[in-house]
XYZ file of N, CA and C in Angstrom:
312
model
N 0.811 -1.236 0.075
C -0.147 0.058 0.158
C 1.053 1.342 -0.045
N 2.160 1.306 0.914
C 2.789 2.495 0.785
C 3.327 2.526 -0.530
N 3.866 1.604 -1.215
C 4.377 1.575 -2.444
C 3.557 2.539 -3.421
N 2.021 2.175 -3.651
C 1.014 2.534 -4.536
C 1.285 3.968 -3.956
N 1.176 4.510 -3.255
C 0.905 5.716 -2.434
C 2.153 6.686 -2.796
N 3.084 6.187 -2.859
C 4.347 6.320 -3.155
C 4.531 6.726 -4.529
N 4.549 6.066 -5.634
C 4.169 6.273 -6.743
C 3.182 7.316 -6.988
N 1.461 7.227 -6.819
C 1.157 8.410 -6.639
C 1.271 9.780 -6.696
N 2.182 9.723 -5.923
C 2.963 11.128 -5.119
C 3.598 11.524 -6.250
N 4.997 10.515 -6.296
C 5.909 10.632 -7.488
C 5.155 10.472 -9.147
N 4.208 10.364 -9.304
C 3.625 10.614 -10.651
C 3.361 11.997 -10.650
N 2.360 12.131 -9.349
C 1.815 13.953 -9.764
C 2.985 14.606 -9.883
N 4.233 14.309 -9.182
C 5.301 15.616 -8.998
C 5.361 15.261 -10.482
N 5.772 14.364 -11.160
C 6.646 13.997 -12.590
C 5.820 14.852 -13.525
N 4.136 14.793 -13.405
C 3.407 15.291 -14.370
C 3.166 16.499 -14.111
N 4.016 17.164 -12.992
C 3.630 18.623 -12.763
C 4.610 19.306 -13.534
N 5.902 18.373 -13.017
C 7.435 18.930 -13.524
C 7.038 18.938 -15.261
N 6.654 17.959 -15.806
C 6.237 17.759 -16.982
C 5.608 18.938 -17.696
N 4.532 19.408 -16.680
C 3.821 20.184 -17.700
C 4.376 21.956 -17.983
N 5.009 22.064 -16.663
C 5.426 23.147 -16.631
C 6.993 22.964 -17.836
N 7.737 22.237 -17.637
C 8.138 22.252 -19.383
C 7.712 22.441 -20.135
N 6.695 21.669 -20.489
C 5.652 21.577 -21.803
C 5.443 23.099 -21.886
N 5.172 23.875 -20.625
C 4.330 25.368 -21.010
C 5.837 26.235 -21.747
N 6.736 25.851 -20.682
C 7.646 26.815 -21.172
C 8.561 26.576 -22.803
N 8.173 25.455 -23.138
C 8.550 25.128 -24.752
C 7.573 25.411 -25.529
N 6.412 25.217 -25.021
C 5.428 25.652 -26.429
C 5.247 27.360 -26.473
N 5.679 28.301 -24.995
C 5.466 29.836 -25.185
C 6.985 30.021 -25.832
N 7.938 29.220 -26.135
C 9.152 29.570 -26.525
C 9.191 29.011 -27.888
N 8.697 28.462 -28.363
C 8.232 27.993 -30.008
C 7.450 28.889 -30.619
N 6.665 29.857 -29.423
C 6.296 30.807 -30.366
C 6.448 31.903 -30.876
N 8.212 31.677 -30.248
C 8.719 33.118 -30.495
C 9.207 33.662 -31.876
N 9.802 34.366 -32.546
C 10.344 34.568 -33.677
C 11.415 33.858 -34.266
N 12.236 33.671 -33.147
C 13.344 33.156 -33.333
C 13.447 31.723 -34.622
N 14.352 31.915 -35.576
C 13.904 30.885 -36.912
C 14.558 29.303 -35.925
N 14.953 28.879 -35.020
C 14.966 27.847 -34.468
C 14.392 27.115 -33.498
N 13.496 28.250 -32.951
C 12.234 28.255 -31.984
C 12.113 26.943 -31.608
N 11.439 26.004 -32.565
C 11.204 25.170 -33.044
C 11.859 23.731 -32.274
N 13.300 23.927 -32.513
C 13.889 22.774 -31.716
C 13.791 22.495 -30.163
N 13.129 23.662 -29.546
C 13.027 23.658 -28.189
C 12.668 22.042 -27.799
N 11.571 21.357 -28.405
C 11.025 20.560 -28.454
C 11.841 19.346 -27.938
N 13.013 19.187 -28.955
C 14.099 18.302 -28.554
C 14.153 17.761 -26.928
N 13.911 18.648 -26.422
C 14.150 18.520 -24.754
C 13.116 17.445 -24.701
N 11.638 17.699 -24.777
C 10.765 16.518 -24.537
C 10.737 15.524 -25.162
N 11.580 15.657 -26.754
C 11.219 14.328 -27.477
C 12.437 13.260 -26.605
N 13.849 13.984 -26.022
C 14.615 13.481 -25.474
C 13.804 12.540 -24.073
N 13.013 13.229 -23.499
C 12.799 13.182 -21.833
C 11.477 12.153 -21.816
N 10.838 12.393 -22.993
C 9.484 11.234 -22.896
C 9.342 10.188 -23.746
N 10.692 9.789 -24.273
C 11.159 8.594 -24.938
C 11.315 7.268 -24.116
N 10.347 6.421 -24.548
C 10.031 5.756 -25.561
C 8.821 6.625 -26.692
N 7.652 7.194 -25.147
C 6.307 7.534 -25.959
C 6.651 8.416 -27.460
N 7.478 8.920 -27.313
C 7.971 10.211 -28.194
C 8.092 9.728 -29.547
N 8.354 8.763 -29.416
C 8.172 8.058 -31.012
C 7.424 8.055 -31.854
N 6.069 8.143 -31.065
C 4.809 7.984 -32.097
C 4.653 9.625 -32.444
N 5.446 10.854 -32.371
C 5.465 12.023 -32.594
C 5.727 11.865 -34.570
N 6.295 10.600 -34.875
C 6.763 10.920 -36.117
C 5.949 9.867 -36.880
N 4.861 9.522 -36.450
C 3.397 8.762 -37.358
C 3.500 9.724 -38.208
N 3.706 9.711 -39.843
C 3.500 10.191 -40.601
C 2.098 11.026 -40.639
N 0.935 10.043 -40.478
C -0.668 10.834 -40.677
C -0.394 11.822 -39.648
N 0.132 12.100 -38.442
C -0.420 12.964 -37.998
C 0.022 14.834 -38.133
N 1.059 14.678 -39.409
C 1.969 15.814 -39.947
C 0.289 15.885 -41.054
N 0.625 17.533 -41.200
C -0.278 18.141 -42.233
C 0.704 18.875 -43.083
N 0.512 18.169 -44.821
C 1.742 19.247 -45.634
C 1.469 20.349 -45.483
N 3.028 21.182 -45.373
C 2.207 22.601 -45.766
C 1.970 23.444 -44.937
N 1.744 22.602 -43.768
C 1.021 23.881 -42.477
C 2.403 24.060 -41.398
N 3.333 24.945 -41.463
C 4.383 25.079 -40.353
C 3.649 24.801 -38.862
N 2.838 25.511 -38.842
C 2.550 26.100 -37.357
C 2.171 24.778 -36.641
N 1.126 24.143 -37.479
C 0.681 22.893 -36.718
C 1.883 21.750 -36.719
N 2.625 21.458 -37.438
C 3.507 20.529 -37.612
C 4.621 20.698 -36.492
N 5.292 22.082 -36.546
C 6.151 22.853 -35.576
C 5.522 23.214 -34.457
N 4.479 23.457 -33.945
C 4.095 24.192 -32.581
C 2.807 23.315 -31.774
N 1.947 23.680 -32.690
C 0.844 22.672 -32.302
C 0.773 21.149 -32.113
N 1.257 20.228 -32.692
C 1.555 18.918 -32.963
C 2.276 18.384 -31.864
N 3.450 19.131 -31.180
C 4.327 18.447 -30.184
C 3.795 19.086 -29.005
N 3.035 20.315 -28.984
C 2.368 20.631 -28.268
C 1.173 20.002 -27.227
N 0.571 19.472 -28.119
C -0.587 18.493 -27.914
C -0.014 16.995 -27.850
N 0.728 16.275 -28.873
C 1.236 15.024 -28.467
C 1.984 15.090 -27.165
N 3.048 16.041 -26.718
C 3.919 15.702 -25.543
C 2.990 16.111 -24.342
N 1.957 17.123 -24.439
C 1.052 17.844 -23.276
C 0.243 16.769 -22.934
N -0.416 15.656 -23.528
C -1.210 14.425 -23.406
C -0.594 13.492 -23.047
N 0.172 12.761 -24.296
C 1.009 11.351 -24.189
C 2.054 11.387 -23.204
N 3.120 12.383 -23.240
C 4.037 12.719 -22.457
C 3.631 12.840 -20.719
N 2.623 13.613 -21.022
C 2.341 14.027 -19.193
C 2.176 12.513 -18.727
N 0.873 12.123 -19.550
C 0.242 10.635 -18.837
C 1.430 9.580 -18.423
N 2.555 9.606 -19.909
C 3.863 8.780 -19.404
C 4.580 9.101 -17.794
N 4.792 9.652 -17.635
C 5.278 10.502 -16.829
C 4.683 10.359 -15.455
N 3.220 10.486 -15.362
C 2.194 10.223 -14.131
C 2.345 8.390 -14.122
N 2.469 7.575 -15.099
C 2.433 6.454 -15.620
C 3.738 5.645 -14.952
N 4.820 6.272 -15.244
C 5.700 5.730 -14.948
C 6.249 5.126 -13.448
N 6.180 5.903 -12.183
C 6.300 5.294 -11.124
C 5.495 4.072 -11.025
N 4.314 3.871 -10.985
C 3.450 3.004 -11.520
C 3.879 1.291 -11.375
N 4.301 1.502 -12.743
C 5.266 0.677 -13.982
C 6.489 0.700 -12.972
N 7.138 1.297 -12.436
C 8.345 0.710 -11.608
C 7.921 -0.131 -10.376
N 7.181 0.698 -9.577
C 6.906 0.173 -8.404
C 6.328 -1.265 -8.885
N 5.233 -1.555 -10.023
C 4.727 -2.966 -9.873
C 6.164 -3.933 -10.624
N 7.011 -3.260 -11.731
C 8.020 -4.121 -11.555
C 9.029 -4.410 -10.672
N 8.867 -3.478 -9.689
C 10.118 -3.910 -8.744
C 9.448 -4.827 -7.803
N 7.985 -4.762 -7.122
C 7.281 -6.484 -6.817
C 7.346 -7.278 -7.273
N 7.680 -7.321 -8.226
C 7.602 -8.501 -9.247
C 8.736 -9.208 -9.081
N 9.701 -8.635 -9.302
C 10.892 -8.974 -9.735
C 11.868 -9.005 -8.022
N 11.537 -8.493 -7.211
C 12.175 -8.375 -5.678
C 11.465 -9.456 -4.461
N 10.538 -10.500 -4.757
C 10.192 -10.893 -3.976
C 10.421 -12.180 -4.438
N 11.284 -12.261 -5.605
C 11.431 -14.074 -6.198
C 12.368 -14.684 -5.376
N 11.915 -15.859 -5.636
C 12.834 -16.663 -4.398
C 14.607 -16.688 -5.605
N 15.636 -16.876 -5.083
C 16.688 -17.149 -5.685
C 16.920 -18.123 -6.533
């Protein structure tokens, strides 16, 4: 029971931190600097392996720079990435419980 509570607290903390980083990336990606969309690489590496889904071709719109480089990464990382970071501690606790109580 204590592990579940710890996982929930950690998951909520990770979710909040991820959302703060997401907002910083979103506001920076809206700047006029030509390499501003490169800021999404922070979350691309941070959300690995779920961030690989961002490269699915049918999510991209041909010729729509703003959708492909600002809104799509914000929505994808905002929803999928935040859920990933919320559930990651729960997954770690379940794997720990599964493998830590096995006889040698």
